[in-house]
Amino acid sequence: MTDHMIDSTLSELERYYDTAPRAGGARAEDFGPLTLFVQEGSGWPYYARPALGGSGEVSAADVRRVLSRQRELGVPEAFEWVAETSPSLRAAVEEAGLSVHAHPLMVLDPSAEVLPPHPEVRLLGADDPLLTAAVTVPALAFAAPGTAVGEAGPAELAAATADPSAEEGRARVSGKLAAGTSAMAAAVRDGVVLCSGMYTPIGDVAEVVGVGTLPSARRQGLALGVTAALVAEALSRGARTVFLSAGDEDVARVYSRIGFRRVGTALIAEPQAAAA
């Protein structure tokens, strides 16, 4: 991609980031150079991010005002933004005492060839009996980050799906699938979900999110298969831009194999205790 194309893409993603929480049921609270998104009712807890169209200059005092409001509301003290479009925010959140994590921001190359369907991967419907497990797998995956094979497997998944919170997650995702505001794919072997992920479309832009493989099933190409299925579905539904944030550089190299190219760095800030 040329510099002009990257700048245009990042502007497109900024509009997506501002629209997605509103479409997901969050209200927006104005804090000058920052916008705090607060979920109305049950659902995904959102974050603060730079105000769309703002100057990009953010101070530690601005961050502290948002943190105070987040504490007042009892919501996560979280900020998300793109390093290249809001370069002053990292120093401000670190001065305010938050820890910052960096993730490669990647966009699908329009010329990339979509992988053929993986034999163990399929899309899940709102009433699929495996939906609870599919919603639960990413949490086990992200609890042991990276690409190395880990210990958590089917037994740990079965225990996690028995937790009452798993049903809450299933109901939330089921509603999105039924409404057509998201899609989910899963790799299933012998009736066990080994990998899953989703994508969320806003207009003709779609973000692939939450792709996670059960640690014991890593390094079998399942995440690639799930991601490829989501990409194919998003494109078939009219998406023009498909993007994702990779967990780290190793994961980014995996996604590059199916045509994703890095265009920037997604940053996430949270309290240091939560990051430890």
Short mmCIF file of C-alpha atoms in Angstrom, two decimals:
data_model
loop_
_atom_site.label_atom_id
_atom_site.label_comp_id
_atom_site.label_asym_id
_atom_site.label_seq_id
_atom_site.Cartn_x
_atom_site.Cartn_y
_atom_site.Cartn_z
CA MET A 1 0.00 0.00 0.00
CA THR A 2 1.14 3.56 -0.72
CA ASP A 3 1.30 6.13 2.08
CA HIS A 4 -1.81 7.81 0.63
CA MET A 5 -3.71 4.51 0.64
CA ILE A 6 -2.68 3.82 4.23
CA ASP A 7 -3.78 7.29 5.35
CA SER A 8 -7.13 6.81 3.61
CA THR A 9 -7.57 3.38 5.19
CA LEU A 10 -6.73 4.65 8.68
CA SER A 11 -9.31 7.44 8.27
CA GLU A 12 -11.86 4.81 7.26
CA LEU A 13 -11.02 2.73 10.32
CA GLU A 14 -11.35 5.78 12.58
CA ARG A 15 -14.92 6.23 11.34
CA TYR A 16 -15.57 2.54 11.98
CA TYR A 17 -14.19 2.74 15.53
CA ASP A 18 -16.44 5.70 16.27
CA THR A 19 -19.56 4.11 14.78
CA ALA A 20 -19.27 0.53 16.04
CA PRO A 21 -19.90 1.25 19.76
CA ARG A 22 -22.92 3.39 18.92
CA ALA A 23 -24.30 0.61 16.73
CA GLY A 24 -23.64 -1.83 19.58
CA GLY A 25 -25.89 0.05 22.00
CA ALA A 26 -23.41 2.40 23.66
CA ARG A 27 -23.97 6.07 24.38
CA ALA A 28 -21.18 8.55 23.70
CA GLU A 29 -20.05 11.03 26.37
CA ASP A 30 -18.03 14.03 25.19
CA PHE A 31 -14.74 14.81 26.95
CA GLY A 32 -13.28 17.26 24.46
CA PRO A 33 -10.51 15.42 22.60
CA LEU A 34 -11.81 12.10 23.95
CA THR A 35 -15.10 10.22 23.64
CA LEU A 36 -16.21 7.75 26.30
CA PHE A 37 -18.52 4.99 25.08
CA VAL A 38 -20.77 3.52 27.77
CA GLN A 39 -22.85 0.43 27.12
CA GLU A 40 -26.56 0.91 27.71
CA GLY A 41 -27.92 -2.19 29.43
CA SER A 42 -26.20 -5.56 29.11
CA GLY A 43 -23.54 -6.11 26.51
CA TRP A 44 -19.90 -5.58 25.72
CA PRO A 45 -18.27 -2.93 27.97
CA TYR A 46 -16.74 -0.26 25.79
CA TYR A 47 -13.83 2.16 26.18
CA ALA A 48 -12.70 5.72 25.61
CA ARG A 49 -10.98 6.76 22.40
CA PRO A 50 -10.01 9.95 20.55
CA ALA A 51 -12.96 12.02 19.36
CA LEU A 52 -13.60 11.60 15.65
CA GLY A 53 -12.33 14.63 13.78
CA GLY A 54 -10.51 16.06 16.80
CA SER A 55 -7.09 17.69 16.79
CA GLY A 56 -5.43 14.56 18.14
CA GLU A 57 -3.74 16.44 20.99
CA VAL A 58 -4.62 14.83 24.33
CA SER A 59 -3.20 15.65 27.78
CA ALA A 60 -2.88 13.54 30.91
CA ALA A 61 -5.51 15.81 32.49
CA ASP A 62 -7.93 14.85 29.70
CA VAL A 63 -7.25 11.19 30.41
CA ARG A 64 -7.74 11.62 34.15
CA ARG A 65 -11.15 13.25 33.61
CA VAL A 66 -12.27 10.21 31.64
CA LEU A 67 -10.81 7.82 34.22
CA SER A 68 -12.75 9.60 36.96
CA ARG A 69 -15.96 9.19 34.99
CA GLN A 70 -15.25 5.50 34.30
CA ARG A 71 -14.71 4.90 38.00
CA GLU A 72 -17.92 6.76 38.80
CA LEU A 73 -19.84 4.55 36.36
CA GLY A 74 -18.10 1.35 37.48
CA VAL A 75 -17.00 0.49 33.94
CA PRO A 76 -13.56 -0.71 32.78
CA GLU A 77 -10.82 1.94 32.82
CA ALA A 78 -9.89 1.31 29.21
CA PHE A 79 -8.73 3.35 26.22
CA GLU A 80 -8.29 2.15 22.64
CA TRP A 81 -6.80 4.05 19.71
CA VAL A 82 -4.50 3.89 16.67
CA ALA A 83 -0.94 5.09 17.29
CA GLU A 84 -0.52 6.71 13.90
CA THR A 85 -3.69 8.82 14.06
CA SER A 86 -3.41 9.89 17.74
CA PRO A 87 0.33 10.07 18.46
CA SER A 88 0.03 12.15 21.65
CA LEU A 89 -2.32 9.81 23.49
CA ARG A 90 0.20 7.18 24.53
CA ALA A 91 2.30 9.60 26.56
CA ALA A 92 -0.86 11.04 28.14
CA VAL A 93 -2.28 7.71 29.28
CA GLU A 94 1.09 6.55 30.59
CA GLU A 95 1.46 9.79 32.55
CA ALA A 96 -2.00 9.08 33.99
CA GLY A 97 -0.71 5.70 35.24
CA LEU A 98 -2.07 3.29 32.65
CA SER A 99 -0.23 0.44 30.94
CA VAL A 100 -0.23 0.32 27.13
CA HIS A 101 -0.29 -2.78 24.93
CA ALA A 102 0.51 -2.63 21.20
CA HIS A 103 -1.09 -4.82 18.53
CA PRO A 104 -0.39 -4.91 14.79
CA LEU A 105 -3.34 -3.36 12.91
CA MET A 106 -3.88 -5.24 9.66
CA VAL A 107 -6.11 -4.83 6.61
CA LEU A 108 -6.90 -7.47 4.00
CA ASP A 109 -5.14 -6.81 0.71
CA PRO A 110 -7.91 -6.45 -1.90
CA SER A 111 -5.88 -8.59 -4.29
CA ALA A 112 -5.45 -11.44 -1.80
CA GLU A 113 -6.85 -14.84 -2.74
CA VAL A 114 -9.26 -16.22 -0.15
CA LEU A 115 -8.18 -19.63 1.15
CA PRO A 116 -10.33 -22.63 0.20
CA PRO A 117 -12.79 -23.67 2.92
CA HIS A 118 -11.29 -25.61 5.82
CA PRO A 119 -13.06 -28.99 6.18
CA GLU A 120 -13.57 -28.54 9.92
CA VAL A 121 -14.76 -24.91 9.84
CA ARG A 122 -18.36 -23.78 9.48
CA LEU A 123 -20.51 -20.75 10.20
CA LEU A 124 -22.76 -20.95 13.25
CA GLY A 125 -26.37 -19.81 13.42
CA ALA A 126 -28.14 -18.11 16.31
CA ASP A 127 -29.58 -21.41 17.59
CA ASP A 128 -26.57 -23.64 16.97
CA PRO A 129 -26.06 -26.04 19.91
CA LEU A 130 -22.31 -25.38 19.77
CA LEU A 131 -22.70 -21.63 20.14
CA THR A 132 -22.00 -21.58 23.89
CA ALA A 133 -18.71 -23.41 23.40
CA ALA A 134 -17.78 -21.19 20.44
CA VAL A 135 -18.35 -18.05 22.49
CA THR A 136 -16.28 -19.49 25.36
CA VAL A 137 -13.21 -20.76 23.46
CA PRO A 138 -11.60 -17.32 22.86
CA ALA A 139 -11.50 -16.57 26.59
CA LEU A 140 -9.46 -19.73 27.18
CA ALA A 141 -7.24 -18.84 24.23
CA PHE A 142 -6.56 -15.27 25.36
CA ALA A 143 -5.83 -16.44 28.92
CA ALA A 144 -2.76 -18.16 27.43
CA PRO A 145 -1.64 -15.72 24.70
CA GLY A 146 0.71 -16.54 21.89
CA THR A 147 0.88 -19.31 19.32
CA ALA A 148 2.54 -22.08 21.34
CA VAL A 149 0.58 -25.22 22.15
CA GLY A 150 -0.83 -24.98 25.69
CA GLU A 151 -2.57 -27.11 28.28
CA ALA A 152 -6.19 -25.96 28.20
CA GLY A 153 -8.25 -28.38 26.15
CA PRO A 154 -11.72 -29.94 25.88
CA ALA A 155 -12.01 -30.62 29.61
CA GLU A 156 -11.30 -27.00 30.49
CA LEU A 157 -13.73 -25.88 27.79
CA ALA A 158 -16.47 -28.10 29.21
CA ALA A 159 -15.91 -26.64 32.68
CA ALA A 160 -15.98 -23.07 31.34
CA THR A 161 -19.20 -23.59 29.41
CA ALA A 162 -20.87 -24.77 32.63
CA ASP A 163 -20.33 -21.35 34.21
CA PRO A 164 -23.49 -19.16 34.23
CA SER A 165 -21.61 -16.37 32.46
CA ALA A 166 -21.21 -18.63 29.43
CA GLU A 167 -24.96 -18.61 28.89
CA GLU A 168 -25.01 -14.83 29.12
CA GLY A 169 -22.36 -14.66 26.43
CA ARG A 170 -24.23 -17.12 24.25
CA ALA A 171 -27.46 -15.12 24.51
CA ARG A 172 -25.68 -11.88 23.61
CA VAL A 173 -23.98 -13.36 20.55
CA SER A 174 -27.10 -15.25 19.51
CA GLY A 175 -28.97 -11.96 19.36
CA LYS A 176 -26.30 -10.45 17.11
CA LEU A 177 -26.33 -13.45 14.80
CA ALA A 178 -30.11 -13.41 14.59
CA ALA A 179 -30.10 -9.69 13.81
CA GLY A 180 -27.39 -10.08 11.17
CA THR A 181 -25.10 -7.61 12.95
CA SER A 182 -22.34 -10.19 13.32
CA ALA A 183 -21.26 -13.61 12.08
CA MET A 184 -19.40 -16.42 13.82
CA ALA A 185 -17.30 -19.27 12.47
CA ALA A 186 -15.92 -22.25 14.36
CA ALA A 187 -13.58 -25.17 13.79
CA VAL A 188 -15.30 -28.30 15.09
CA ARG A 189 -13.79 -31.75 15.49
CA ASP A 190 -15.69 -34.70 16.94
CA GLY A 191 -18.33 -32.33 18.26
CA VAL A 192 -15.79 -30.13 20.11
CA VAL A 193 -15.20 -26.48 19.21
CA LEU A 194 -11.44 -26.00 18.89
CA CYS A 195 -11.33 -22.49 17.46
CA SER A 196 -13.81 -19.69 16.85
CA GLY A 197 -14.08 -16.05 15.87
CA MET A 198 -16.49 -13.38 14.70
CA TYR A 199 -16.71 -10.38 12.43
CA THR A 200 -18.75 -7.22 12.88
CA PRO A 201 -19.78 -5.18 9.82
CA ILE A 202 -20.45 -1.44 9.80
CA GLY A 203 -21.44 -0.36 6.32
CA ASP A 204 -18.87 -1.86 3.95
CA VAL A 205 -16.16 -2.22 6.62
CA ALA A 206 -15.87 -5.40 8.70
CA GLU A 207 -13.64 -6.14 11.69
CA VAL A 208 -12.61 -9.71 12.45
CA VAL A 209 -12.53 -10.10 16.22
CA GLY A 210 -12.04 -12.69 18.92
CA VAL A 211 -10.36 -15.40 16.84
CA GLY A 212 -8.98 -17.80 19.40
CA THR A 213 -7.84 -21.43 19.38
CA LEU A 214 -8.13 -23.77 22.32
CA PRO A 215 -4.48 -23.85 23.51
CA SER A 216 -4.15 -27.64 23.19
CA ALA A 217 -5.26 -27.43 19.52
CA ARG A 218 -2.85 -24.72 18.33
CA ARG A 219 -0.53 -24.96 15.33
CA GLN A 220 -3.00 -26.91 13.22
CA GLY A 221 -4.11 -24.07 10.93
CA LEU A 222 -7.48 -23.71 12.64
CA ALA A 223 -7.26 -19.95 13.26
CA LEU A 224 -6.40 -19.43 9.59
CA GLY A 225 -9.36 -21.55 8.58
CA VAL A 226 -11.75 -19.65 10.84
CA THR A 227 -10.42 -16.28 9.72
CA ALA A 228 -10.64 -17.27 6.05
CA ALA A 229 -14.26 -18.34 6.53
CA LEU A 230 -15.11 -15.02 8.18
CA VAL A 231 -13.34 -13.08 5.42
CA ALA A 232 -15.21 -15.01 2.72
CA GLU A 233 -18.54 -14.40 4.45
CA ALA A 234 -17.81 -10.70 4.97
CA LEU A 235 -16.86 -10.23 1.33
CA SER A 236 -19.93 -12.13 0.16
CA ARG A 237 -22.07 -9.73 2.20
CA GLY A 238 -20.53 -6.71 0.52
CA ALA A 239 -17.60 -5.75 2.74
CA ARG A 240 -15.00 -3.67 0.91
CA THR A 241 -12.50 -3.35 3.79
CA VAL A 242 -11.79 -6.20 6.22
CA PHE A 243 -9.40 -5.60 9.11
CA LEU A 244 -8.23 -7.00 12.44
CA SER A 245 -5.83 -6.37 15.32
CA ALA A 246 -3.34 -9.21 15.82
CA GLY A 247 -2.37 -10.29 19.31
CA ASP A 248 1.36 -9.87 18.66
CA GLU A 249 3.96 -10.00 15.91
CA ASP A 250 3.91 -13.82 15.76
CA VAL A 251 0.15 -13.83 15.28
CA ALA A 252 0.47 -11.06 12.69
CA ARG A 253 2.79 -13.25 10.64
CA VAL A 254 0.11 -15.95 10.62
CA TYR A 255 -2.52 -13.53 9.32
CA SER A 256 -0.15 -12.25 6.66
CA ARG A 257 -0.31 -15.72 5.11
CA ILE A 258 -3.92 -15.09 4.06
CA GLY A 259 -3.36 -11.60 2.74
CA PHE A 260 -3.57 -9.25 5.71
CA ARG A 261 -1.09 -6.37 5.59
CA ARG A 262 -0.02 -4.12 8.45
CA VAL A 263 -1.21 -0.51 8.20
CA GLY A 264 -0.59 0.70 11.74
CA THR A 265 -0.58 -0.15 15.44
CA ALA A 266 -3.66 -0.54 17.62
CA LEU A 267 -3.03 0.49 21.23
CA ILE A 268 -4.96 -0.55 24.33
CA ALA A 269 -4.46 1.08 27.73
CA GLU A 270 -5.66 -0.24 31.07
CA PRO A 271 -4.64 -0.03 34.74
CA GLN A 272 -1.28 -1.65 35.43
CA ALA A 273 -2.74 -4.04 37.99
CA ALA A 274 -5.17 -5.37 35.37
CA ALA A 275 -2.34 -5.79 32.90
CA ALA A 276 -0.12 -7.78 35.24
#
